[in-house]
Coordinates of C-alpha atoms in Angstrom, one line a residue:
Chain A
M1 CA -33.5 -36.0 39.2
E2 CA -31.7 -34.8 42.2
I3 CA -32.8 -36.2 45.6
S4 CA -32.0 -34.3 48.8
F5 CA -33.0 -34.9 52.4
D6 CA -32.6 -32.0 54.8
N7 CA -32.9 -33.0 58.5
V8 CA -35.6 -35.6 57.8
S9 CA -37.0 -37.5 60.8
Y10 CA -39.8 -40.0 60.7
I11 CA -41.6 -41.3 63.7
Y12 CA -44.2 -44.2 63.4
Q13 CA -47.3 -43.8 65.5
P14 CA -46.1 -40.7 67.4
G15 CA -47.7 -40.0 70.8
T16 CA -48.7 -43.6 71.3
P17 CA -47.0 -46.3 73.4
F18 CA -45.9 -47.8 70.0
E19 CA -44.0 -44.7 69.0
H20 CA -41.0 -45.7 67.1
R21 CA -38.3 -43.4 65.7
A22 CA -37.4 -44.8 62.3
L23 CA -35.4 -41.9 60.8
H24 CA -33.5 -39.3 62.7
Q25 CA -32.3 -36.0 61.2
L26 CA -31.2 -37.5 58.0
T27 CA -29.4 -35.2 55.6
F28 CA -27.9 -36.2 52.3
T29 CA -27.9 -35.4 48.6
I30 CA -28.1 -37.9 45.7
P31 CA -27.0 -36.1 42.5
S32 CA -29.1 -36.6 39.4
Q33 CA -28.1 -39.7 37.3
S34 CA -26.1 -41.3 40.1
F35 CA -26.4 -44.9 41.2
V36 CA -26.6 -44.9 45.0
A37 CA -26.6 -48.0 47.2
V38 CA -28.3 -47.8 50.7
I39 CA -26.9 -50.4 53.1
G40 CA -27.6 -51.1 56.7
H41 CA -28.5 -53.8 59.2
T42 CA -32.2 -55.0 59.3
G43 CA -34.2 -52.3 61.0
S44 CA -31.7 -49.5 60.3
G45 CA -34.3 -47.4 58.5
K46 CA -33.6 -48.3 54.8
S47 CA -37.2 -49.2 53.9
T48 CA -38.6 -46.1 55.7
L49 CA -36.1 -44.0 53.8
I50 CA -37.2 -45.2 50.4
Q51 CA -40.9 -44.9 51.2
H52 CA -40.2 -41.1 51.3
L53 CA -38.9 -41.2 47.7
N54 CA -42.3 -41.6 46.1
G55 CA -44.3 -40.0 48.8
L56 CA -45.7 -43.1 50.5
L57 CA -44.5 -41.4 53.7
T58 CA -44.0 -37.7 54.5
P59 CA -41.3 -36.6 56.9
T60 CA -42.5 -36.1 60.5
S61 CA -40.0 -33.2 60.4
G62 CA -37.5 -31.9 57.9
V63 CA -37.8 -31.7 54.1
A64 CA -37.3 -34.3 51.4
R65 CA -36.9 -33.0 47.9
I66 CA -37.2 -35.3 44.9
G67 CA -36.5 -33.2 41.8
P68 CA -39.1 -30.4 41.8
Y69 CA -41.3 -32.2 44.4
V70 CA -41.1 -31.1 48.0
L71 CA -42.3 -33.3 50.9
Q72 CA -42.6 -31.8 54.3
A73 CA -44.6 -32.2 57.5
G74 CA -48.1 -30.7 57.6
E75 CA -48.2 -29.9 53.9
K76 CA -50.3 -31.9 51.6
N77 CA -48.6 -32.5 48.4
K78 CA -50.9 -32.0 45.4
D79 CA -48.3 -33.3 43.0
L80 CA -48.2 -36.8 44.6
K81 CA -49.6 -38.5 41.5
S82 CA -47.1 -36.9 39.2
L83 CA -44.2 -37.7 41.7
R84 CA -45.3 -41.4 41.5
E85 CA -45.2 -41.3 37.8
Q86 CA -41.6 -40.2 37.9
V87 CA -40.3 -42.4 40.7
G88 CA -40.7 -46.2 40.0
V89 CA -40.3 -48.4 43.0
V90 CA -39.5 -52.1 42.8
F91 CA -40.5 -53.4 46.2
Q92 CA -39.2 -56.6 47.8
Y93 CA -40.7 -59.6 46.2
P94 CA -42.6 -57.5 43.7
E95 CA -44.1 -60.6 42.1
H96 CA -46.4 -60.9 45.1
Q97 CA -48.2 -57.8 43.7
L98 CA -49.1 -59.3 40.3
F99 CA -52.8 -59.6 40.0
E100 CA -54.1 -59.3 36.4
E101 CA -55.3 -62.1 34.2
T102 CA -52.6 -61.7 31.6
I103 CA -49.0 -60.5 31.7
K104 CA -49.9 -57.8 29.2
K105 CA -52.7 -56.4 31.4
D106 CA -50.5 -56.5 34.4
I107 CA -47.7 -54.5 32.7
A108 CA -50.3 -52.0 31.3
F109 CA -51.9 -51.4 34.6
G110 CA -49.5 -48.7 35.8
P111 CA -49.4 -46.5 32.7
A112 CA -53.2 -47.0 32.1
N113 CA -53.8 -45.5 35.6
F114 CA -51.8 -42.5 34.6
E115 CA -53.9 -42.0 31.5
V116 CA -51.2 -42.8 29.0
R117 CA -52.6 -43.2 25.5
Q118 CA -53.3 -46.7 24.3
E119 CA -50.7 -46.8 21.4
E120 CA -48.1 -45.4 23.8
I121 CA -48.9 -48.1 26.4
E122 CA -48.5 -50.8 23.7
R123 CA -45.1 -49.4 22.8
R124 CA -44.0 -49.3 26.4
I125 CA -45.1 -52.9 27.0
Y126 CA -42.9 -54.2 24.3
A127 CA -40.0 -52.0 25.4
A128 CA -40.4 -53.2 29.0
I129 CA -40.6 -56.9 28.2
D130 CA -37.6 -56.5 25.9
A131 CA -35.6 -55.0 28.7
V132 CA -36.5 -57.7 31.2
G133 CA -36.2 -60.6 28.8
I134 CA -39.8 -61.8 28.5
Q135 CA -40.9 -63.2 25.1
S136 CA -43.7 -61.4 23.4
D137 CA -45.6 -64.7 22.8
M138 CA -46.1 -64.9 26.5
L139 CA -48.0 -61.6 26.9
E140 CA -51.5 -63.3 26.8
R141 CA -50.6 -65.9 29.4
S142 CA -51.4 -65.6 33.1
P143 CA -48.6 -64.2 35.2
F144 CA -49.3 -66.9 37.7
D145 CA -48.3 -69.7 35.4
L146 CA -44.7 -68.4 35.4
S147 CA -41.8 -69.5 37.5
G148 CA -40.7 -67.3 40.4
G149 CA -37.9 -65.7 38.4
Q150 CA -40.1 -64.9 35.4
M151 CA -42.8 -63.5 37.7
R152 CA -40.2 -61.2 39.1
R153 CA -39.3 -60.0 35.6
V154 CA -43.0 -59.3 34.7
A155 CA -43.4 -57.3 37.9
I156 CA -40.3 -55.3 37.1
A157 CA -41.6 -54.7 33.6
G158 CA -44.7 -53.2 35.1
V159 CA -42.5 -50.6 36.9
L160 CA -40.4 -49.9 33.8
A161 CA -43.6 -49.3 31.7
M162 CA -44.1 -46.2 33.8
E163 CA -40.8 -44.9 32.3
P164 CA -39.8 -43.4 35.6
R165 CA -36.8 -40.9 35.9
V166 CA -35.9 -42.4 39.3
L167 CA -35.7 -46.1 39.9
V168 CA -35.9 -47.3 43.5
L169 CA -34.9 -50.9 44.0
D170 CA -35.5 -52.7 47.4
E171 CA -33.6 -55.9 47.4
P172 CA -34.5 -56.7 43.8
T173 CA -32.6 -60.0 43.6
A174 CA -33.6 -61.6 46.9
G175 CA -34.5 -65.3 46.3
L176 CA -33.1 -65.5 42.8
D177 CA -30.4 -68.0 41.7
P178 CA -26.9 -66.6 41.1
K179 CA -27.4 -66.3 37.4
G180 CA -30.8 -64.6 37.8
Q181 CA -29.3 -62.2 40.3
Q182 CA -26.6 -61.2 37.9
E183 CA -29.0 -60.8 34.9
I184 CA -31.4 -58.6 36.9
M185 CA -28.7 -56.4 38.2
D186 CA -27.0 -56.0 34.8
M187 CA -30.4 -55.2 33.3
F188 CA -31.0 -52.4 35.9
Y189 CA -27.4 -51.1 35.4
N190 CA -27.9 -50.9 31.6
L191 CA -31.2 -49.1 32.0
H192 CA -29.6 -46.7 34.4
Q193 CA -27.0 -45.8 31.9
E194 CA -29.0 -45.8 28.8
K195 CA -31.9 -43.8 30.1
Q196 CA -29.8 -41.7 32.4
L197 CA -31.8 -42.6 35.4
T198 CA -31.2 -41.8 39.0
T199 CA -31.1 -45.2 40.8
V200 CA -31.4 -46.0 44.5
L201 CA -30.6 -49.6 45.4
V202 CA -31.3 -51.0 48.9
T203 CA -29.4 -54.1 49.3
H204 CA -27.9 -56.7 51.7
S205 CA -25.4 -57.6 49.0
M206 CA -22.2 -55.8 49.6
E207 CA -21.0 -57.3 46.3
D208 CA -23.7 -55.5 44.4
A209 CA -23.1 -52.3 46.2
L210 CA -19.4 -52.5 45.2
A211 CA -20.1 -53.6 41.7
Y212 CA -22.8 -51.1 40.6
A213 CA -23.0 -48.1 42.9
D214 CA -21.0 -45.0 42.5
Y215 CA -21.9 -43.8 46.0
I216 CA -23.0 -45.6 49.2
I217 CA -25.1 -44.4 52.1
V218 CA -24.7 -46.5 55.3
M219 CA -27.7 -46.4 57.7
D220 CA -27.6 -47.3 61.4
Q221 CA -30.6 -47.0 63.8
G222 CA -32.3 -44.5 61.6
E223 CA -29.3 -42.2 61.2
L224 CA -26.8 -41.7 58.4
Y225 CA -23.8 -43.5 59.7
K226 CA -21.4 -43.0 56.8
E227 CA -21.5 -42.0 53.1
G228 CA -18.9 -42.2 50.4
T229 CA -17.7 -44.0 47.3
P230 CA -17.7 -47.8 47.5
L231 CA -14.0 -47.9 48.1
E232 CA -14.1 -45.3 50.9
I233 CA -16.8 -47.3 52.6
F234 CA -15.5 -50.8 52.2
L235 CA -11.9 -50.1 53.1
Q236 CA -13.1 -49.5 56.7
P237 CA -14.0 -53.0 57.8
Q238 CA -14.1 -52.2 61.5
A239 CA -16.5 -49.3 61.1
L240 CA -18.8 -51.5 59.1
N241 CA -18.6 -54.4 61.6
K242 CA -19.6 -52.0 64.3
V243 CA -23.0 -51.6 62.7
G244 CA -23.5 -55.2 61.8
L245 CA -22.2 -55.1 58.3
E246 CA -19.3 -56.7 56.5
V247 CA -17.1 -55.8 53.5
P248 CA -17.6 -57.6 50.2
E249 CA -15.9 -61.0 50.1
I250 CA -13.3 -60.0 47.5
I251 CA -12.1 -57.2 49.9
S252 CA -11.9 -59.5 52.9
L253 CA -10.0 -62.1 50.7
S254 CA -7.6 -59.4 49.7
S255 CA -6.9 -58.3 53.3
T256 CA -6.5 -61.9 54.4
L257 CA -3.9 -62.4 51.7
E258 CA -2.2 -59.2 52.6
K259 CA -2.1 -60.1 56.3
E260 CA -1.1 -63.8 56.0
Y261 CA 1.5 -63.4 53.2
G262 CA 2.6 -59.8 53.4
I263 CA 1.5 -59.3 49.8
T264 CA 0.7 -55.8 48.7
I265 CA -2.7 -55.6 46.9
D266 CA -4.0 -52.1 47.6
Y267 CA -7.5 -53.1 46.6
K268 CA -8.9 -50.7 43.9
K269 CA -11.8 -52.7 42.4
Q270 CA -9.5 -55.3 40.8
T271 CA -11.3 -58.2 39.3
L272 CA -10.7 -61.7 40.8
E273 CA -8.5 -62.5 37.7
E274 CA -6.3 -59.5 38.4
L275 CA -6.1 -60.3 42.0
A276 CA -5.0 -63.9 41.2
E277 CA -2.3 -62.5 38.9
M278 CA -1.0 -60.1 41.6
V279 CA -0.9 -62.9 44.2
A280 CA 0.7 -65.5 41.9
H281 CA 3.3 -63.0 40.7
Q282 CA 4.3 -61.8 44.2
L283 CA 4.4 -65.3 45.7
K284 CA 6.5 -66.7 42.9
G285 CA 8.8 -63.7 42.8
R286 CA 9.5 -64.2 46.4
A287 CA 10.3 -67.9 45.9
T288 CA 13.0 -67.1 43.3
H289 CA 14.6 -64.6 45.6
E290 CA 14.9 -67.0 48.5
Chain B
M1 CA -28.7 -101.4 57.9
E2 CA -31.4 -98.8 57.2
K3 CA -29.5 -95.5 57.5
S4 CA -31.7 -93.4 55.2
F5 CA -34.2 -91.2 57.1
V6 CA -36.1 -89.7 54.1
T7 CA -36.3 -91.7 50.9
F8 CA -37.9 -90.6 47.6
K9 CA -38.4 -93.6 45.4
D10 CA -39.3 -93.0 41.7
V11 CA -41.2 -89.9 42.7
S12 CA -43.2 -88.0 39.9
F13 CA -45.0 -84.8 40.6
R14 CA -46.7 -82.0 38.8
Y15 CA -48.9 -79.2 40.2
Q16 CA -51.8 -79.8 37.7
E17 CA -52.7 -82.4 35.2
E18 CA -52.1 -80.5 32.0
Q19 CA -48.8 -79.0 33.3
P20 CA -45.4 -80.5 32.7
W21 CA -43.9 -82.8 35.3
I22 CA -41.7 -81.1 37.9
F23 CA -40.1 -84.5 38.6
N24 CA -40.3 -87.7 36.6
G25 CA -39.0 -90.6 38.6
L26 CA -36.9 -88.8 41.2
N27 CA -34.7 -90.8 43.6
I28 CA -33.0 -89.1 46.5
S29 CA -32.4 -89.7 50.1
V30 CA -31.3 -88.0 53.3
N31 CA -29.6 -90.0 56.0
R32 CA -30.0 -89.8 59.7
N33 CA -27.9 -87.0 61.2
E34 CA -26.7 -85.9 57.8
W35 CA -26.6 -82.3 56.5
V36 CA -27.7 -82.1 52.9
A37 CA -27.8 -78.9 50.8
I38 CA -30.1 -78.8 47.8
I39 CA -29.1 -76.2 45.2
G40 CA -30.4 -75.5 41.7
H41 CA -31.7 -72.6 39.5
N42 CA -35.1 -71.1 40.1
G43 CA -37.7 -73.5 39.0
S44 CA -35.4 -76.6 39.3
G45 CA -37.8 -78.1 41.8
K46 CA -35.8 -77.5 45.1
S47 CA -38.7 -76.1 47.1
T48 CA -41.1 -78.7 45.8
I49 CA -38.8 -81.4 47.3
A50 CA -39.2 -79.7 50.7
K51 CA -42.9 -79.6 50.4
L52 CA -43.1 -83.2 49.4
M53 CA -40.9 -84.2 52.4
N54 CA -43.4 -83.2 55.0
G55 CA -46.6 -83.9 53.1
L56 CA -47.5 -80.3 52.1
L57 CA -47.7 -81.8 48.7
F58 CA -48.2 -85.4 47.6
P59 CA -46.6 -87.1 44.6
Q60 CA -48.7 -88.6 41.7
E61 CA -46.4 -91.5 41.4
G62 CA -43.7 -93.2 43.5
T63 CA -43.3 -93.3 47.3
I64 CA -41.8 -91.1 49.9
S65 CA -40.9 -92.6 53.2
V66 CA -39.8 -91.0 56.4
D67 CA -38.2 -93.0 59.2
Q68 CA -39.5 -96.2 57.4
M69 CA -43.1 -95.0 57.3
E70 CA -44.6 -94.4 54.0
L71 CA -46.0 -90.8 53.7
Q72 CA -49.8 -91.1 53.4
D73 CA -52.9 -89.5 54.9
E74 CA -52.7 -91.8 57.9
T75 CA -49.1 -91.2 58.7
I76 CA -48.8 -87.5 57.9
W77 CA -49.2 -86.2 61.4
D78 CA -46.6 -88.6 62.8
I79 CA -44.3 -87.6 60.0
R80 CA -44.8 -83.9 60.6
K81 CA -43.6 -84.4 64.2
K82 CA -40.4 -85.7 62.8
I83 CA -39.7 -82.9 60.3
G84 CA -39.7 -79.2 61.1
M85 CA -39.6 -76.5 58.5
V86 CA -38.3 -72.9 58.5
F87 CA -39.4 -70.8 55.5
Q88 CA -38.0 -67.8 53.7
N89 CA -39.9 -64.9 55.2
P90 CA -39.5 -64.6 59.0
D91 CA -42.5 -62.3 59.2
N92 CA -44.9 -64.8 57.8
Q93 CA -44.4 -67.4 60.5
F94 CA -45.1 -65.6 63.8
V95 CA -48.4 -66.1 65.6
G96 CA -47.6 -65.2 69.3
T97 CA -47.3 -61.7 70.8
T98 CA -44.1 -62.8 72.7
V99 CA -41.3 -65.1 71.8
M100 CA -42.5 -67.5 74.5
D101 CA -46.0 -67.6 73.2
D102 CA -44.7 -68.2 69.7
V103 CA -42.6 -71.2 70.6
A104 CA -45.5 -72.4 72.8
F105 CA -47.9 -72.4 69.8
G106 CA -46.5 -75.4 68.1
L107 CA -46.3 -77.3 71.4
E108 CA -49.9 -76.6 72.2
N109 CA -50.9 -78.0 68.8
H110 CA -49.1 -81.2 69.6
G111 CA -50.8 -81.5 73.0
I112 CA -47.7 -81.3 75.1
P113 CA -48.4 -81.0 78.9
R114 CA -47.8 -77.6 80.5
E115 CA -44.7 -78.4 82.6
E116 CA -43.1 -80.2 79.7
M117 CA -43.9 -77.2 77.5
K118 CA -42.1 -74.8 79.8
R119 CA -39.1 -77.0 79.9
R120 CA -38.9 -77.4 76.1
I121 CA -39.4 -73.6 75.4
K122 CA -36.5 -72.8 77.6
A123 CA -34.3 -75.6 76.2
S124 CA -35.0 -74.7 72.6
L125 CA -34.5 -70.9 73.1
N126 CA -31.2 -71.8 74.9
A127 CA -30.2 -73.9 72.0
V128 CA -30.5 -71.0 69.5
G129 CA -29.0 -68.4 72.0
M130 CA -32.3 -66.4 72.3
I131 CA -33.3 -67.2 75.9
D132 CA -32.8 -63.6 76.9
Y133 CA -35.5 -62.6 74.5
I134 CA -38.2 -64.9 75.9
H135 CA -40.5 -62.0 76.8
H136 CA -39.8 -59.8 73.7
E137 CA -42.2 -59.1 70.9
P138 CA -41.1 -61.1 67.8
H139 CA -41.8 -58.3 65.4
R140 CA -39.2 -56.1 67.0
L141 CA -36.4 -58.5 66.5
S142 CA -33.9 -58.5 63.7
G143 CA -34.3 -60.8 60.7
G144 CA -31.6 -63.2 62.0
Q145 CA -33.1 -63.2 65.5
K146 CA -36.6 -63.9 64.0
Q147 CA -35.3 -66.9 62.1
R148 CA -33.6 -68.2 65.2
I149 CA -36.9 -68.0 67.0
A150 CA -38.5 -69.9 64.1
I151 CA -35.8 -72.6 64.5
A152 CA -36.5 -72.7 68.2
S153 CA -40.2 -73.2 67.6
V154 CA -39.3 -76.1 65.3
L155 CA -36.8 -77.5 67.8
A156 CA -39.3 -77.5 70.6
I157 CA -41.3 -80.2 68.7
A158 CA -38.1 -82.3 68.9
P159 CA -38.0 -83.1 65.2
E160 CA -35.5 -85.6 63.8
M161 CA -35.0 -83.4 60.7
I162 CA -35.1 -79.7 60.1
I163 CA -35.6 -78.2 56.6
L164 CA -34.4 -74.7 56.0
D165 CA -36.2 -73.6 52.8
E166 CA -34.2 -70.5 51.7
A167 CA -34.5 -69.5 55.4
T168 CA -31.6 -67.0 55.1
A169 CA -32.6 -65.4 51.8
M170 CA -34.0 -62.3 53.4
L171 CA -31.3 -61.9 56.0
D172 CA -28.2 -59.6 55.9
P173 CA -24.8 -61.4 55.8
I174 CA -24.4 -61.3 59.6
G175 CA -27.9 -62.7 60.1
R176 CA -27.0 -65.5 57.7
K177 CA -23.9 -66.4 59.7
E178 CA -26.0 -66.4 62.9
I179 CA -28.2 -69.0 61.5
M180 CA -25.4 -71.2 60.2
K181 CA -23.7 -71.0 63.6
T182 CA -26.9 -71.9 65.3
V183 CA -27.4 -75.0 63.1
H184 CA -23.8 -76.0 63.7
Q185 CA -24.1 -75.8 67.5
L186 CA -27.4 -77.6 67.4
R187 CA -25.8 -80.6 65.6
E188 CA -23.1 -80.7 68.3
Q189 CA -25.8 -81.0 71.0
R190 CA -28.0 -83.6 69.5
D191 CA -28.6 -85.8 66.5
V192 CA -30.6 -84.1 63.8
S193 CA -30.7 -84.2 60.0
I194 CA -30.5 -80.9 58.2
V195 CA -31.7 -80.0 54.7
T196 CA -30.8 -76.6 53.5
I197 CA -32.3 -75.3 50.3
T198 CA -30.4 -72.3 49.3
H199 CA -28.8 -70.1 46.6
D200 CA -26.0 -69.0 49.0
L201 CA -22.9 -70.8 48.0
N202 CA -21.1 -70.2 51.3
E203 CA -24.0 -71.9 53.1
V204 CA -23.5 -74.9 50.8
T205 CA -19.9 -75.4 52.1
Y206 CA -21.2 -76.4 55.5
A207 CA -23.1 -79.4 54.2
D208 CA -22.0 -83.1 54.3
R209 CA -23.5 -83.7 50.9
V210 CA -24.9 -81.5 48.1
I211 CA -27.7 -82.4 45.7
V212 CA -27.6 -80.3 42.6
M213 CA -31.0 -80.1 40.9
N214 CA -31.4 -79.1 37.2
K215 CA -34.7 -79.1 35.4
G216 CA -36.3 -81.5 37.9
E217 CA -33.4 -84.0 37.8
V218 CA -30.5 -84.8 40.1
W219 CA -27.7 -83.3 38.1
Y220 CA -24.9 -84.2 40.5
E221 CA -24.5 -85.4 44.1
G222 CA -21.3 -85.1 46.1
T223 CA -19.4 -83.3 48.8
P224 CA -19.2 -79.5 48.5
R225 CA -15.7 -79.8 47.3
E226 CA -16.6 -82.3 44.6
V227 CA -19.5 -80.1 43.5
F228 CA -17.4 -76.9 43.3
A229 CA -14.7 -78.6 41.3
K230 CA -17.2 -78.5 38.5
Q231 CA -17.1 -74.7 38.2
R232 CA -17.5 -74.5 34.4
Q233 CA -20.4 -76.9 34.3
L234 CA -22.1 -75.2 37.2
D235 CA -21.9 -71.9 35.4
E236 CA -23.6 -73.5 32.4
I237 CA -26.7 -74.4 34.5
G238 CA -26.9 -71.0 36.1
L239 CA -25.1 -71.8 39.4
G240 CA -21.7 -70.7 40.6
V241 CA -19.0 -71.6 43.1
P242 CA -17.7 -69.6 46.1
L243 CA -15.4 -66.7 45.5
V244 CA -12.5 -68.5 47.2
T245 CA -12.9 -71.5 44.8
Q246 CA -13.0 -69.2 41.8
F247 CA -9.9 -67.6 43.0
A248 CA -8.1 -71.0 43.3
H249 CA -9.2 -71.7 39.8
E250 CA -7.6 -68.5 38.6
L251 CA -4.4 -69.3 40.4
K252 CA -4.1 -72.5 38.3
R253 CA -3.4 -70.3 35.3
Y254 CA -0.2 -69.3 36.9
G255 CA 0.7 -72.9 37.6
M256 CA -0.4 -72.8 41.2
E257 CA -2.3 -76.0 41.9
L258 CA -3.7 -75.9 45.4
E259 CA -4.5 -79.1 47.2
P260 CA -7.1 -79.7 48.4
E261 CA -9.1 -77.2 46.4
P262 CA -10.2 -74.6 48.9
I263 CA -13.9 -73.8 49.5
N264 CA -13.4 -71.1 52.3
Q265 CA -10.8 -68.6 53.2
K266 CA -9.3 -70.7 56.0
E267 CA -8.7 -73.6 53.6
L268 CA -7.2 -71.2 51.0
V269 CA -4.8 -69.8 53.5
D270 CA -3.8 -73.3 54.6
A271 CA -3.4 -74.6 51.0
L272 CA -1.4 -71.6 50.0
W273 CA 1.0 -72.1 52.9
K274 CA 1.4 -75.7 51.9
Y275 CA 2.0 -74.8 48.3
H276 CA 4.5 -72.1 49.3
S277 CA 6.5 -74.4 51.5
T278 CA 6.9 -77.0 48.8
M279 CA 7.9 -74.5 46.1

């Protein structure tokens, strides 16, 4: 599903002393089936932006289009329910929203609300727990008996059971251990490809933005600061530093090595293994010449 | 001789009777003025340790002592004055409408006289570099700034130990660095023990000692360098090592052994120069 923002501004509590401009004349397009990372300093407008994607917020001015759905000021959108069926949002710390007695009921809650047939709900529950790595013998247990990492998976399964076409992820790995982080991101990436989803990832992890996104939107003070492929964005460290962001560590490591040793790396998403090979090769080659 | 500030002796704990033990006979300690990082996979018991340290939870068996006082109902308030905690979500720990009110809140609870309160508020905000924000509204600050205010609120109580329980998990990379820098500067100004509970491997490199928890047991204890030398074993228990350390491991495959094994970029650069000059 293509997502496009045309001059979207959003102001919280307009006309009051608390008026706060969170988004300012934002224009961008996310092509269908792309994986886009939204990065920016705390308070740059990332969360406000994604709340437009499932109609939790409507622009104060401008137009947001999510597939066939149009959100604009002053117009009540009758299709909001259908929009929310298509756009699944995994909010920050989604496990805080678990509430049902059993894992099964919690996952079924979303589709049941959208009047999905019972057999279909059953099928989706099993597909969702399979995707997130929860065993089926756990379905009758209380979600509150699980560890934090497992609760996160159950909450995500609840979103997946909606079978959305667009997946919006707000810091989905915050608070997880390194292995858990990698597993969850790999899981989303596989789903993205398998189901041909359009995925929007809000993240503080520049590493994840580099590894998974095919396009990056950089926000600063409610405005679109830059957009481009991960390499276009991350090979401009000064521009990022200016808005309180840094490049992924592998890129800063490459540039340190280039600067300190005059090695040519020309970073193009090489893995750490490839990087080590380049560095070892060049340093050793130099030693034999001397 | 007594150097240890917090001591867990044969501590066993579980949340409910039918549930499995989180720890069964845990022995750990944190020394005065020491910085200890506790790492481990989700569910390894890290955060439970923090909550046991200042009496938010009590063990079923074993003893916990702080500054040579055994943690009990009678000592809990004295002990809480000695240990300050900063939690994960900066938005959940504000009560005041201004930064000053917020820092004052804890002091009021401890019955500190007004003049002394003013002095401490200023001193603690200075210590975290946030004195210019004294009249600001906390909710308008960035995540890193909020956590620095949370640290200032804790400092104002003049604790002998500060526990940062995943206090940087919700921050952006620059916010994380702000906090680490603040803690560093603090330790230069005064004696204080630090316990950081974290998944961030770069944060671990600042500690004097690392306790690696796995399934409720101490899996390994040592300096960051000693811990990160166990890359393969750490991978197996769901943890990792910093990128720079991984890189140094990769270089070994080409016969490049760096000494000492680097854990940050500066050490890598130094070790590579050294290696290069002896080649």
